[in-house]
Coordinates of C-alpha atoms in Angstrom, one line a residue:
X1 CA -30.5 -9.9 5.9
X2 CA -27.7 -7.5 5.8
X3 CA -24.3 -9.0 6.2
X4 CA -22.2 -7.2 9.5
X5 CA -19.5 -5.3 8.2
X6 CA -15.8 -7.3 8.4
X7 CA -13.6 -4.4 9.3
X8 CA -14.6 -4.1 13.2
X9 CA -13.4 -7.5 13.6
X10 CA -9.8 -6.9 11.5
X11 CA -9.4 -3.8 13.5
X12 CA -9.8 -6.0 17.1
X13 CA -7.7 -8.7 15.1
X14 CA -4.7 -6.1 14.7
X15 CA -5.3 -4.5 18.1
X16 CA -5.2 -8.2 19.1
X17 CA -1.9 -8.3 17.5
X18 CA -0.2 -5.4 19.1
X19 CA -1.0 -6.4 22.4
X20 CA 0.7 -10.1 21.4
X21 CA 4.0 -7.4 19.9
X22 CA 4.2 -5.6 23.0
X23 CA 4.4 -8.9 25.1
X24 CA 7.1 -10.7 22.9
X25 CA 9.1 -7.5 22.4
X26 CA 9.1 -6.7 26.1
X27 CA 9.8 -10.6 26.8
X28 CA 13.5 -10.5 24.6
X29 CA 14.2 -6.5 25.5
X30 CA 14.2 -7.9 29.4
X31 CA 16.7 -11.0 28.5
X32 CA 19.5 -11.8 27.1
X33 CA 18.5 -11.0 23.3
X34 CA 18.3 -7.4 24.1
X35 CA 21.8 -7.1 23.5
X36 CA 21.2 -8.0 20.0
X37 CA 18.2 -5.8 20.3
X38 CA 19.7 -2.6 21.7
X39 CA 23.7 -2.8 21.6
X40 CA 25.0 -4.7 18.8
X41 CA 27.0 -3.2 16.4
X42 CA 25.6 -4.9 13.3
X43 CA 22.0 -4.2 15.0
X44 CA 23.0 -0.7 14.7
X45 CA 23.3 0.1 10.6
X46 CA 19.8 1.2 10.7
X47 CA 20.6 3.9 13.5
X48 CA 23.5 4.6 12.2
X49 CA 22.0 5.8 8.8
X50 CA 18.8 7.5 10.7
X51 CA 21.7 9.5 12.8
X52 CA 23.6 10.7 9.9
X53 CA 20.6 11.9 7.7
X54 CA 19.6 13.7 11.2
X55 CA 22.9 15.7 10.8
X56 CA 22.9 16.3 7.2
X57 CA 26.1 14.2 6.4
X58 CA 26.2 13.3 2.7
X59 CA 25.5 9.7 1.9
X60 CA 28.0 7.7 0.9
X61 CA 27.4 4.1 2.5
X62 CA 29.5 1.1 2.3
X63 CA 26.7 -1.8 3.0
X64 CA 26.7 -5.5 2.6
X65 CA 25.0 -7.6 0.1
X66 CA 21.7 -6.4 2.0
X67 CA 21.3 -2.8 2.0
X68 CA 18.5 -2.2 4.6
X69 CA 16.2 -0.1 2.8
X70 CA 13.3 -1.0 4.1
X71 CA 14.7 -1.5 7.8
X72 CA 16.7 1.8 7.6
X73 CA 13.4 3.6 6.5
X74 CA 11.2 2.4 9.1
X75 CA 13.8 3.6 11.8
X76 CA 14.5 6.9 10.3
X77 CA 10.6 7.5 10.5
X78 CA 10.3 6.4 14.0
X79 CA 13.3 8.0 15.0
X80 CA 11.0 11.2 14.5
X81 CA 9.0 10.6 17.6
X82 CA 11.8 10.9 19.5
X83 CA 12.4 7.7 21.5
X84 CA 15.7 7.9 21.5
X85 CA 18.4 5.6 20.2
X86 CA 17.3 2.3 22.1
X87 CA 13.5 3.7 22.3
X88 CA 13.1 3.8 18.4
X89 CA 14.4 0.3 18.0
X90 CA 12.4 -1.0 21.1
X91 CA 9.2 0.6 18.8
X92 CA 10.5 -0.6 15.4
X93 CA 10.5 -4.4 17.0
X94 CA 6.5 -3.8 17.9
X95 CA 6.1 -2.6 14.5
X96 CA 7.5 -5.2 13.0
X97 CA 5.7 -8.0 14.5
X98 CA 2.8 -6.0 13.8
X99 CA 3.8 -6.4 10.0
X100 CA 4.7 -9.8 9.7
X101 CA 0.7 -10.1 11.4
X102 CA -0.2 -8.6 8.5
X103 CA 1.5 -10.8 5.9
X104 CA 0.0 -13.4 8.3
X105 CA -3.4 -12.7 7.9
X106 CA -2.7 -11.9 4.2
X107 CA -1.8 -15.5 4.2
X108 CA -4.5 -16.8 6.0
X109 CA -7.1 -16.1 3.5
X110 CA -9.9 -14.0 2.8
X111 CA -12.7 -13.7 4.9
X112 CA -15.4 -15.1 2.9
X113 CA -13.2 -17.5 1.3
X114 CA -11.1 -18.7 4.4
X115 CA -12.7 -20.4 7.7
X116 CA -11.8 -17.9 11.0
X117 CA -8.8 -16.2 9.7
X118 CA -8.1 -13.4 11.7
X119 CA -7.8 -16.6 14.4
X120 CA -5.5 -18.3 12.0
X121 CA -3.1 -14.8 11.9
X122 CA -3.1 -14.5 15.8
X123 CA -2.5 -18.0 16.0
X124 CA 0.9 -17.5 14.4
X125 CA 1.8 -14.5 15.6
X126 CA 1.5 -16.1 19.2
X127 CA 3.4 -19.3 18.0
X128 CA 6.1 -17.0 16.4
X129 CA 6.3 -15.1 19.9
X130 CA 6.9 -18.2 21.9
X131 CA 9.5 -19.2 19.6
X132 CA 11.2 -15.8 19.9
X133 CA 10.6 -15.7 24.1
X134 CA 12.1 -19.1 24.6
X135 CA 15.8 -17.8 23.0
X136 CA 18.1 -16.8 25.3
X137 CA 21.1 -16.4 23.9
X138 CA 23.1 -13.3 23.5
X139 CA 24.9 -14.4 21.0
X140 CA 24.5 -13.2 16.9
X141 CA 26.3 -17.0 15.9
X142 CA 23.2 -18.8 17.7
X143 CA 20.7 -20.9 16.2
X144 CA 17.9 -18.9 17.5
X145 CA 16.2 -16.9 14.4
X146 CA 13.0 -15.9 15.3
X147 CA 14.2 -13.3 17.9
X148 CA 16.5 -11.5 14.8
X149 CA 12.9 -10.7 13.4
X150 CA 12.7 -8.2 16.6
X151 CA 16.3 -6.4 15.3
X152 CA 15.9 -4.3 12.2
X153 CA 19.0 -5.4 10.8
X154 CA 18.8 -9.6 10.8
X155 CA 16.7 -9.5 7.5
X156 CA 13.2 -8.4 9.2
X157 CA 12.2 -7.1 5.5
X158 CA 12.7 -10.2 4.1
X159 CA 11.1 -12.3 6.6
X160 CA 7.9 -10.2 6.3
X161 CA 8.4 -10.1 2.3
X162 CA 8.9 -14.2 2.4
X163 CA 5.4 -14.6 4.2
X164 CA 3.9 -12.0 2.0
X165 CA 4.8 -13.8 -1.3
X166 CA 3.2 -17.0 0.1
X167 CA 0.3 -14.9 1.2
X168 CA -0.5 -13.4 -2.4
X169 CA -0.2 -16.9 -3.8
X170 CA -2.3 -18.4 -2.0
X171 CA -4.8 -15.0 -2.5
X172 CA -4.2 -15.5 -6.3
X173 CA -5.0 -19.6 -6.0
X174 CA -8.1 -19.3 -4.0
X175 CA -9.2 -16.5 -6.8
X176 CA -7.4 -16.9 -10.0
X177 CA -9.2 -14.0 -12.2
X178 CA -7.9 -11.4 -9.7
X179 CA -4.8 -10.6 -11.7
X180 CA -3.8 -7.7 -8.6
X181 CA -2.1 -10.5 -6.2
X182 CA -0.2 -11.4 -9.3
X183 CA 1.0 -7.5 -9.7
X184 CA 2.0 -7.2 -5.9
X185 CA 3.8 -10.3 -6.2
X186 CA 6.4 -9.2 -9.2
X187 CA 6.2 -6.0 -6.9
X188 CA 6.9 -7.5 -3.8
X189 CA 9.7 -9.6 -5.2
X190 CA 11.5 -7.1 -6.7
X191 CA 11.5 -5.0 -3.8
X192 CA 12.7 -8.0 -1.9
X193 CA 15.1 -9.1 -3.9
X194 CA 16.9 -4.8 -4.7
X195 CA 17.5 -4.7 -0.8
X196 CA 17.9 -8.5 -0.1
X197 CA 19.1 -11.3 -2.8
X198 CA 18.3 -14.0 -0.1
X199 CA 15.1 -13.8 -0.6
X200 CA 15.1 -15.8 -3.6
X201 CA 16.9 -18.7 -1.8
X202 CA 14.0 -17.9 1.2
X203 CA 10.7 -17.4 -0.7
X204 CA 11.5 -17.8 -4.5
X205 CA 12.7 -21.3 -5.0
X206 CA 10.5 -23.0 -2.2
X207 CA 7.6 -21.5 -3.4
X208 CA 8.2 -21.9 -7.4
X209 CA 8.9 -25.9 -6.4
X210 CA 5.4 -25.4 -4.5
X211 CA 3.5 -24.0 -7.5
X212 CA 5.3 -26.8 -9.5
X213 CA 3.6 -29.2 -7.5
X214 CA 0.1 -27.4 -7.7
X215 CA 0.4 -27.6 -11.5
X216 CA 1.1 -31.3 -12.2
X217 CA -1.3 -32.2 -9.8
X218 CA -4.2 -29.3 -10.8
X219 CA -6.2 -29.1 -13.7
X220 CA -5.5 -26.3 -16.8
X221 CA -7.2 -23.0 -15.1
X222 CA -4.9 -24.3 -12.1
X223 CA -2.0 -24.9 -14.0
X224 CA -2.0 -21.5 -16.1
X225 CA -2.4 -19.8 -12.8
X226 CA 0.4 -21.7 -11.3
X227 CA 2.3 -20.3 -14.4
X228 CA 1.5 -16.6 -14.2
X229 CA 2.5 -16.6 -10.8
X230 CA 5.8 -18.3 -11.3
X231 CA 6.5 -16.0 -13.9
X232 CA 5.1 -13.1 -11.6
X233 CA 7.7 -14.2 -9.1
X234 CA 10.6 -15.1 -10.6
X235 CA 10.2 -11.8 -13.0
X236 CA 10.1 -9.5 -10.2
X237 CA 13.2 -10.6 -9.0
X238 CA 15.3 -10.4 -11.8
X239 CA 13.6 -6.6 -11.8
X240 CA 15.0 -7.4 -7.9
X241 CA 18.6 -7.7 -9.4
X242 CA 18.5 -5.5 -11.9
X243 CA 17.3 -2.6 -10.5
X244 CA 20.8 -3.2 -8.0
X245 CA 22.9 -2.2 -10.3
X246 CA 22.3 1.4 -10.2
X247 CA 23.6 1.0 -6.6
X248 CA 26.6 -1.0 -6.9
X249 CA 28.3 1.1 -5.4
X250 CA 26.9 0.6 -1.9
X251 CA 27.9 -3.0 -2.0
X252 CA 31.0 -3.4 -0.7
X253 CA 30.8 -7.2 -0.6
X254 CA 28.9 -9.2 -2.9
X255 CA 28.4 -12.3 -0.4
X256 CA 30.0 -14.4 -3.0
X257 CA 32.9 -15.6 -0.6
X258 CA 30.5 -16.5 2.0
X259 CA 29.7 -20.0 -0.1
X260 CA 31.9 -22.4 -0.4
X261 CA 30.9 -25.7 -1.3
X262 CA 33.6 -27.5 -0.7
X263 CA 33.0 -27.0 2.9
X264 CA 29.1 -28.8 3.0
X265 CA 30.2 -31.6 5.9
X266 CA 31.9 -28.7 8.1
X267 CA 29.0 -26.3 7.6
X268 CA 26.7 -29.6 8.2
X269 CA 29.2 -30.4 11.1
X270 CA 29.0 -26.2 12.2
X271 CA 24.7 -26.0 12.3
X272 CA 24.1 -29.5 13.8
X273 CA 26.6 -27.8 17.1
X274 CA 24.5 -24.8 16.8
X275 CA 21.4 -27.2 17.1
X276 CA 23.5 -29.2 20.4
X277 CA 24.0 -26.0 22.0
X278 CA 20.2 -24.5 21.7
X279 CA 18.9 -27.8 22.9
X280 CA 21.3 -27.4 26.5
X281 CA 18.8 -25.8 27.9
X282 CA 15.2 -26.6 29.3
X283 CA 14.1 -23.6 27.4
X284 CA 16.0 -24.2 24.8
X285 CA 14.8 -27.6 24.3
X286 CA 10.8 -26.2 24.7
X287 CA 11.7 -24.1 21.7
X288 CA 13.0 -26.6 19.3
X289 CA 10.4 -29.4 20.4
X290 CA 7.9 -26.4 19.2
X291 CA 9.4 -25.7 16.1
X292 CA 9.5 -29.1 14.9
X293 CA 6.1 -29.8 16.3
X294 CA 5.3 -27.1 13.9
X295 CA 7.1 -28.6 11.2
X296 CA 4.9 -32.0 11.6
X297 CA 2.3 -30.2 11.9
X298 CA 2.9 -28.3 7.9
X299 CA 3.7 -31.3 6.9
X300 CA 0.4 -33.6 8.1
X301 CA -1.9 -30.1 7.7
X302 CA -1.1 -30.1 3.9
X303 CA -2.0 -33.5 3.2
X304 CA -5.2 -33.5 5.0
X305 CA -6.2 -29.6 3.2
X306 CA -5.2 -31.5 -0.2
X307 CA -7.5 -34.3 0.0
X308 CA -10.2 -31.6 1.0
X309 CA -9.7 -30.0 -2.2
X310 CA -8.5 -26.6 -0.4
X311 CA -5.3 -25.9 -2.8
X312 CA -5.1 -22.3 -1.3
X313 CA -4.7 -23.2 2.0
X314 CA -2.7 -26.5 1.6
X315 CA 0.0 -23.9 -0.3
X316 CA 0.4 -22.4 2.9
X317 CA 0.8 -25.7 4.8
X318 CA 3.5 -27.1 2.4
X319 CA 5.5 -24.0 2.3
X320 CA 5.8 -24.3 5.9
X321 CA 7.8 -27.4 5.6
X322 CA 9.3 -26.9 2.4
X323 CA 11.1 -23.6 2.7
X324 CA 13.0 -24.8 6.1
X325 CA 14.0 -28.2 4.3
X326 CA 14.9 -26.6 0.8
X327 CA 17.2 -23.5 3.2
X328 CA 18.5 -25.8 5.6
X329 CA 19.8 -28.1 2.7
X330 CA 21.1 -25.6 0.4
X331 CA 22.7 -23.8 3.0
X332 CA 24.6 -26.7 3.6
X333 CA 25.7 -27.7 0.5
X334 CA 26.5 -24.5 -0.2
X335 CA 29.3 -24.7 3.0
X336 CA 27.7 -21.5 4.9
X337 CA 28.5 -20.9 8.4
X338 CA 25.3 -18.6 9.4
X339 CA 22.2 -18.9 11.7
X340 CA 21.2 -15.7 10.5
X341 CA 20.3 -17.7 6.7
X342 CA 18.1 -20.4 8.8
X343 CA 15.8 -18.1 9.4
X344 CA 12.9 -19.9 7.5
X345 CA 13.3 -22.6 10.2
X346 CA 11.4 -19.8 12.8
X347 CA 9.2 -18.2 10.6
X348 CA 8.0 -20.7 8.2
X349 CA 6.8 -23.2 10.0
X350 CA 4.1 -20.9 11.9
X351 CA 2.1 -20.9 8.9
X352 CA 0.6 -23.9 9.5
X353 CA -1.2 -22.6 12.1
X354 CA -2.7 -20.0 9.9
X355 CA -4.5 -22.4 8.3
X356 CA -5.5 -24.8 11.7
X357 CA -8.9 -23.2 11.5
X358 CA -9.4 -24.9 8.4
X359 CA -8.6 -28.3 9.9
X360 CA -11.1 -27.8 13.7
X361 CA -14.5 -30.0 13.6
X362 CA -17.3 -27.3 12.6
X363 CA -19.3 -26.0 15.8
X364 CA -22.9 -25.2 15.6
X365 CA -22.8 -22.7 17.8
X366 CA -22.6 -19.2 17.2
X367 CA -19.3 -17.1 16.9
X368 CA -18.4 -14.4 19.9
X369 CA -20.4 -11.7 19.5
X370 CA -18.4 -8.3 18.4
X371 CA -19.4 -6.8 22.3
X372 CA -17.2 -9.9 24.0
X373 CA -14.7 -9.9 21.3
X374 CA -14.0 -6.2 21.9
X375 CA -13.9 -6.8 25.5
X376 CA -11.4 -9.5 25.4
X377 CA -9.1 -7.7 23.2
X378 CA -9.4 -4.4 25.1
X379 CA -8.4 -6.1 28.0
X380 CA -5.4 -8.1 26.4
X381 CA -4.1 -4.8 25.0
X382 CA -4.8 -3.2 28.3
X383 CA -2.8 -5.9 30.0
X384 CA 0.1 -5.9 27.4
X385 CA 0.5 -2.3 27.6
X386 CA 0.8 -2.4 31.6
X387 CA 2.7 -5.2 32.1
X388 CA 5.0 -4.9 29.0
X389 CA 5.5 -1.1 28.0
X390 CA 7.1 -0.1 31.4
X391 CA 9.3 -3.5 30.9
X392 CA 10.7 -2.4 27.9
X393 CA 11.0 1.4 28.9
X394 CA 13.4 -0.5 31.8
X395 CA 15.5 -2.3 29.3
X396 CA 15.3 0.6 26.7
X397 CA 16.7 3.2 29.0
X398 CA 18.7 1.1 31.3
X399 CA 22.0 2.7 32.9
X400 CA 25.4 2.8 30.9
X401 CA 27.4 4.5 32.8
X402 CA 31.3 3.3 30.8
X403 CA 28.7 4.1 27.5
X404 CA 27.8 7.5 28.8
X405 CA 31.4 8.2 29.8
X406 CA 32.6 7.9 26.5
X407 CA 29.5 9.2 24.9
X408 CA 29.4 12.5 27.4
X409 CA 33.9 12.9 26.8
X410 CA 33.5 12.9 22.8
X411 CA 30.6 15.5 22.8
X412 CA 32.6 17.8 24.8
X413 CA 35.9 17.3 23.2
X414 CA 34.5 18.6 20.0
X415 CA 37.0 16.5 18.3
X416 CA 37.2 13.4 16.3
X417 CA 38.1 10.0 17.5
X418 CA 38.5 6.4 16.3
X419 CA 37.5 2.7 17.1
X420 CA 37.4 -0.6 15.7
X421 CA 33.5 -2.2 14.4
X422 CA 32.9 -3.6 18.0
X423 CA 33.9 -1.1 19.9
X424 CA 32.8 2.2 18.2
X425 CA 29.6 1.6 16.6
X426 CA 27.4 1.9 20.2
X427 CA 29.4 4.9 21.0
X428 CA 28.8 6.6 18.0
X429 CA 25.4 5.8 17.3
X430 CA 24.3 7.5 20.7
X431 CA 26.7 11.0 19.7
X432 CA 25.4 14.1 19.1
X433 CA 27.2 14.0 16.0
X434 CA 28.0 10.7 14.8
X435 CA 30.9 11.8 12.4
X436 CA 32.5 12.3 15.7
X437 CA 33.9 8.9 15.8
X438 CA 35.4 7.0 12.9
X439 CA 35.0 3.3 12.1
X440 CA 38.7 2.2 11.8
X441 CA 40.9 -1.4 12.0
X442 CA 43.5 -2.1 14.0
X443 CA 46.3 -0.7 11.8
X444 CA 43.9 2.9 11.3
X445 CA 43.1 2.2 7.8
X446 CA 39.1 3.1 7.6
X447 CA 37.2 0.4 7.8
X448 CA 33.7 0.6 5.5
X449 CA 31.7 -1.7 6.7
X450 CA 28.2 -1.1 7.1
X451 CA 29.2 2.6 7.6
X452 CA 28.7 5.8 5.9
X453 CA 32.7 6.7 4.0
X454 CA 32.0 10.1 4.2
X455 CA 32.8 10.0 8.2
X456 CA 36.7 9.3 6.3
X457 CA 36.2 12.6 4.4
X458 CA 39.2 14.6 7.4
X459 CA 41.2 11.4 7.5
X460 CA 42.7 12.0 10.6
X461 CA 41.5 11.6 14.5
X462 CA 43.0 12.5 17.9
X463 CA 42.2 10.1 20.0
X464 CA 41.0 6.4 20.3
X465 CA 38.5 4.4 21.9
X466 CA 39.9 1.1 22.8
X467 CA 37.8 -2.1 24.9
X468 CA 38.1 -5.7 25.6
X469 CA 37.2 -6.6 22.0
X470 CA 39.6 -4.6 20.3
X471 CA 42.8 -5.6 18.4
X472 CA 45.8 -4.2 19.9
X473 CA 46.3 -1.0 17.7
X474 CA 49.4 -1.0 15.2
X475 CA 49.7 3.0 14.5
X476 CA 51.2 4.5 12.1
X477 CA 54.0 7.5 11.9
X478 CA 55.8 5.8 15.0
X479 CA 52.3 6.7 17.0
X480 CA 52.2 4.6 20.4
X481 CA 49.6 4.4 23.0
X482 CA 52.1 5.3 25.4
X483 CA 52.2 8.6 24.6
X484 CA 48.5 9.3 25.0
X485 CA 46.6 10.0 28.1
X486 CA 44.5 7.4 29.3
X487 CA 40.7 8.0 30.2
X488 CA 39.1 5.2 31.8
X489 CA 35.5 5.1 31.1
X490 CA 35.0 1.5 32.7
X491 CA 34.7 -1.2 30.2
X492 CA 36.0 1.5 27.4
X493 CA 39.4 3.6 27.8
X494 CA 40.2 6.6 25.4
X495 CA 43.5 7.2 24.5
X496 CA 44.0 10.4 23.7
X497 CA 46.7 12.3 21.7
X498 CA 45.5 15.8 22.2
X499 CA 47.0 18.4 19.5
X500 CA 49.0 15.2 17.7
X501 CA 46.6 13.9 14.8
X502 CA 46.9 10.5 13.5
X503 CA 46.4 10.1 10.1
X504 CA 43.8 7.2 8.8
X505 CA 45.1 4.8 6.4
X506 CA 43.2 4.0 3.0
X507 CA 39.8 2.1 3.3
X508 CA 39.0 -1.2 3.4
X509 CA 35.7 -3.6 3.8

């Protein structure tokens, strides 16, 4: 009997997926995350380089240790359909969840080797989602990492690169002659590792300690295959490193000064607050009662797959427990005061349930046929799309009048202007021009940070955009607010010097 072709089934599974996208991105753009999602000025880098290219600037960017390449692409492709500014990142966070379903069903197996697991992929997609809907936050400092996925700056690459790697190992395991997953795995770590270094600490060591594991305990096919695949890993991301070097020069901090070890029982002291303060909430509280019932679950789901004798699939399990434990750890000893490194603590764990299929008593009765299946998804899609596309369009394109103020004054002026990180970067990344506003401290020097330095190329401005979170200004040349006019564009006032130019100190990160 002919065998029913698989791809129907993976093209419902993805469709399945997108409708699951569109409900978790329209759940955060309507709360509190959607500040993070829309209006934060570290959220912004990726619009910020789409804008620029837009207007032919030169590119000359001052980045971070991660440089965003993958993130920044994605938005300077969608920023073609023209969205808009909050439109295009309201799209990218769809389009991201759709990806890390991808490395999700990558990691749940193949079909014929792998029980149900286009289920397994949806099944932690949907536990990622509720983990993401039930943080509320609008704060960057809180322990709440699987909304960042959503932003296209908080590492999204790397997330979806860190479930990939586990995804090809376990590919590799289950089939050890196909020498391909080895390939994309040197590939996909050194990709990873040239935009993002963390993702050794995120994918490389918890899954090299995994595959150590797999090779004491295996037999010598087992163990040569745990080999190649160490070597395919850890290989890839010294290529990873290497190939950084050619673009030093966009690195204008290393990240070196943001370990210090001699602070391990503040840092300890610092993430078990951040865990006090997620938990003051009922929501809160569902959230981290389901992440560590995911945990236990990694944890008890990769002892029963070993003694069943499915390596494959018991890789997955353990590496949802071991990466959280192995970041959480080293990110203490290593005296860090970020949420945004925990994120392994959101995304790992949900493996486990890529692999629950596995685990559920067989049934003798016959799958869904493709007719109901199709139904069921066509209607989850249709309800998504109804229910969450016009709830994002709300959030996306809700009123601003102090942002259009400023936005609508600059444009006119036709002149160039000034503001410090927090202030400015909104502003500017909704301008027709972006070079129109200049990313600055609060003694004028230009401030390259996660900014393009040719916008420093005139080195002077005439007039100033000040808010709430600015430092009060310290200009130079005997320059003094009090001889500007004042425009007040509600939560922003521009201070204005008209034909008087200020001239912008030397650059600093």
């Amino acid at each position: 009997m002919t065998r029913a072709p698989r791809w129907p089934r993976e093209v419902l599974g993805a469709l399945a997926a997108l409708a699951i996208a569109i409900a978790v991105t329209a759940a955060v753009a309507a709360g509190p995350r959607s500040v993070l999602l829309f209006r934060d000025g570290d959220s912004l880098v990726t619009t910020l380089v789409a804008r620029s290219i837009a207007v032919g600037q030169p590119q000359d960017w001052a980045m971070s240790t991660v440089l965003f390449l993958p993130e920044s692409a994605l938005v300077v492709l969608l920023s073609l359909l023209g969205l808009g500014v909050a439109g295009t990142l309201a799209t990218a966070a769809i389009v991201t969840l759709l990806a890390l379903y991808g490395a999700l069903r990558l990691a749940a197996g193949a079909a014929d080797a792998a029980r149900a697991p286009i289920a397994g992929a949806l099944l932690a997609l949907s536990g990622f989602g509720l983990l993401a809907i039930t943080e509320s936050s609008p704060s960057r400092d809180a322990l709440e990492p699987a909304s960042l996925l959503l932003t296209t700056t908080y590492y999204s690459a790397t997330v979806i690169a860190s479930v990939l790697a586990v995804g090809l190992v376990r590919r590799t395991i289950d089939r050890p002659g196909r020498r391909l997953h080895v390939w994309a795995l040197s590939a996909v770590g050194a990709a990873s590792v040239l935009t993002n270094p963390l993702f050794a600490a995120w994918a490389v060591v918890p899954v090299v300690a995994v595959l150590a594991v797999v090779a004491w305990r295996g037999g010598s096919s087992r163990r040569r295959t745990a080999v190649w695949l160490v070597a395919a890993l850890v290989g890839g991301s010294v290529a990873g490193l290497v190939l950084r070097l050619p673009l030093a020069g966009m690195i204008a901090n290393t990240g070196v000064g943001y370990a210090d070890p001699s602070r391990w029982l503040e840092s300890a002291g610092y993430y078990a607050f951040l865990l006090g303060e997620r938990a003051s909430t009922v929501v809160g509280v569902l959230g981290v009662t389901l992440g560590f019932a995911l945990w236990v679950w990694c944890v008890s789901a990769s002892v029963l797959l070993v003694r069943r004798g499915d390596v494959g699939a018991a890789l997955i399990a353990a590496c949802g427990w071991v990466m959280p434990v192995l970041v959480v750890v080293g990110a203490v000893v290593l005296g860090t005061h970020a949420a945004r490194y925990l994120q392994p603590i959101g995304f790992a764990p949900v493996l486990g349930l890529a692999v629950l299929p596995a685990l559920l008593p067989h049934r003798t009765a016959r799958p869904l046929g493709l007719p109901v299946l199709t139904g069921a998804t066509a209607l989850a899609l249709l309800v998504a799309s109804a229910v969450g596309i016009p709830r994002i369009a709300s959030a996306a394109n809700a009123p601003d009048a102090d942002l259009d103020c400023v936005v609508e004054w600059t444009d006119a002026a036709s002149r160039t202007g000034a503001g410090q990180f927090w202030t400015v970067r909104l502003a500017k990344a909704h301008l027709d021009d972006p070079r129109r506003l200049v990313q600055v401290d609060h003694e004028l020097r230009g401030y390259a940070w996660l900014v393009n330095r040719d916008d420093f190329r005139d080195g002077v401005v005439s007039f100033l955009v000040i808010d709430d979170q600015s430092v009060p200004f310290a200009l130079p040349d005997g320059a003094s607010l009090d001889g500007a006019e004042l425009i007040d564009c509600g939560r922003y006032t521009i201070a204005d010097f008209g034909e008087r130019t200020l001239t912008l100190g030397p650059q600093r990160s």
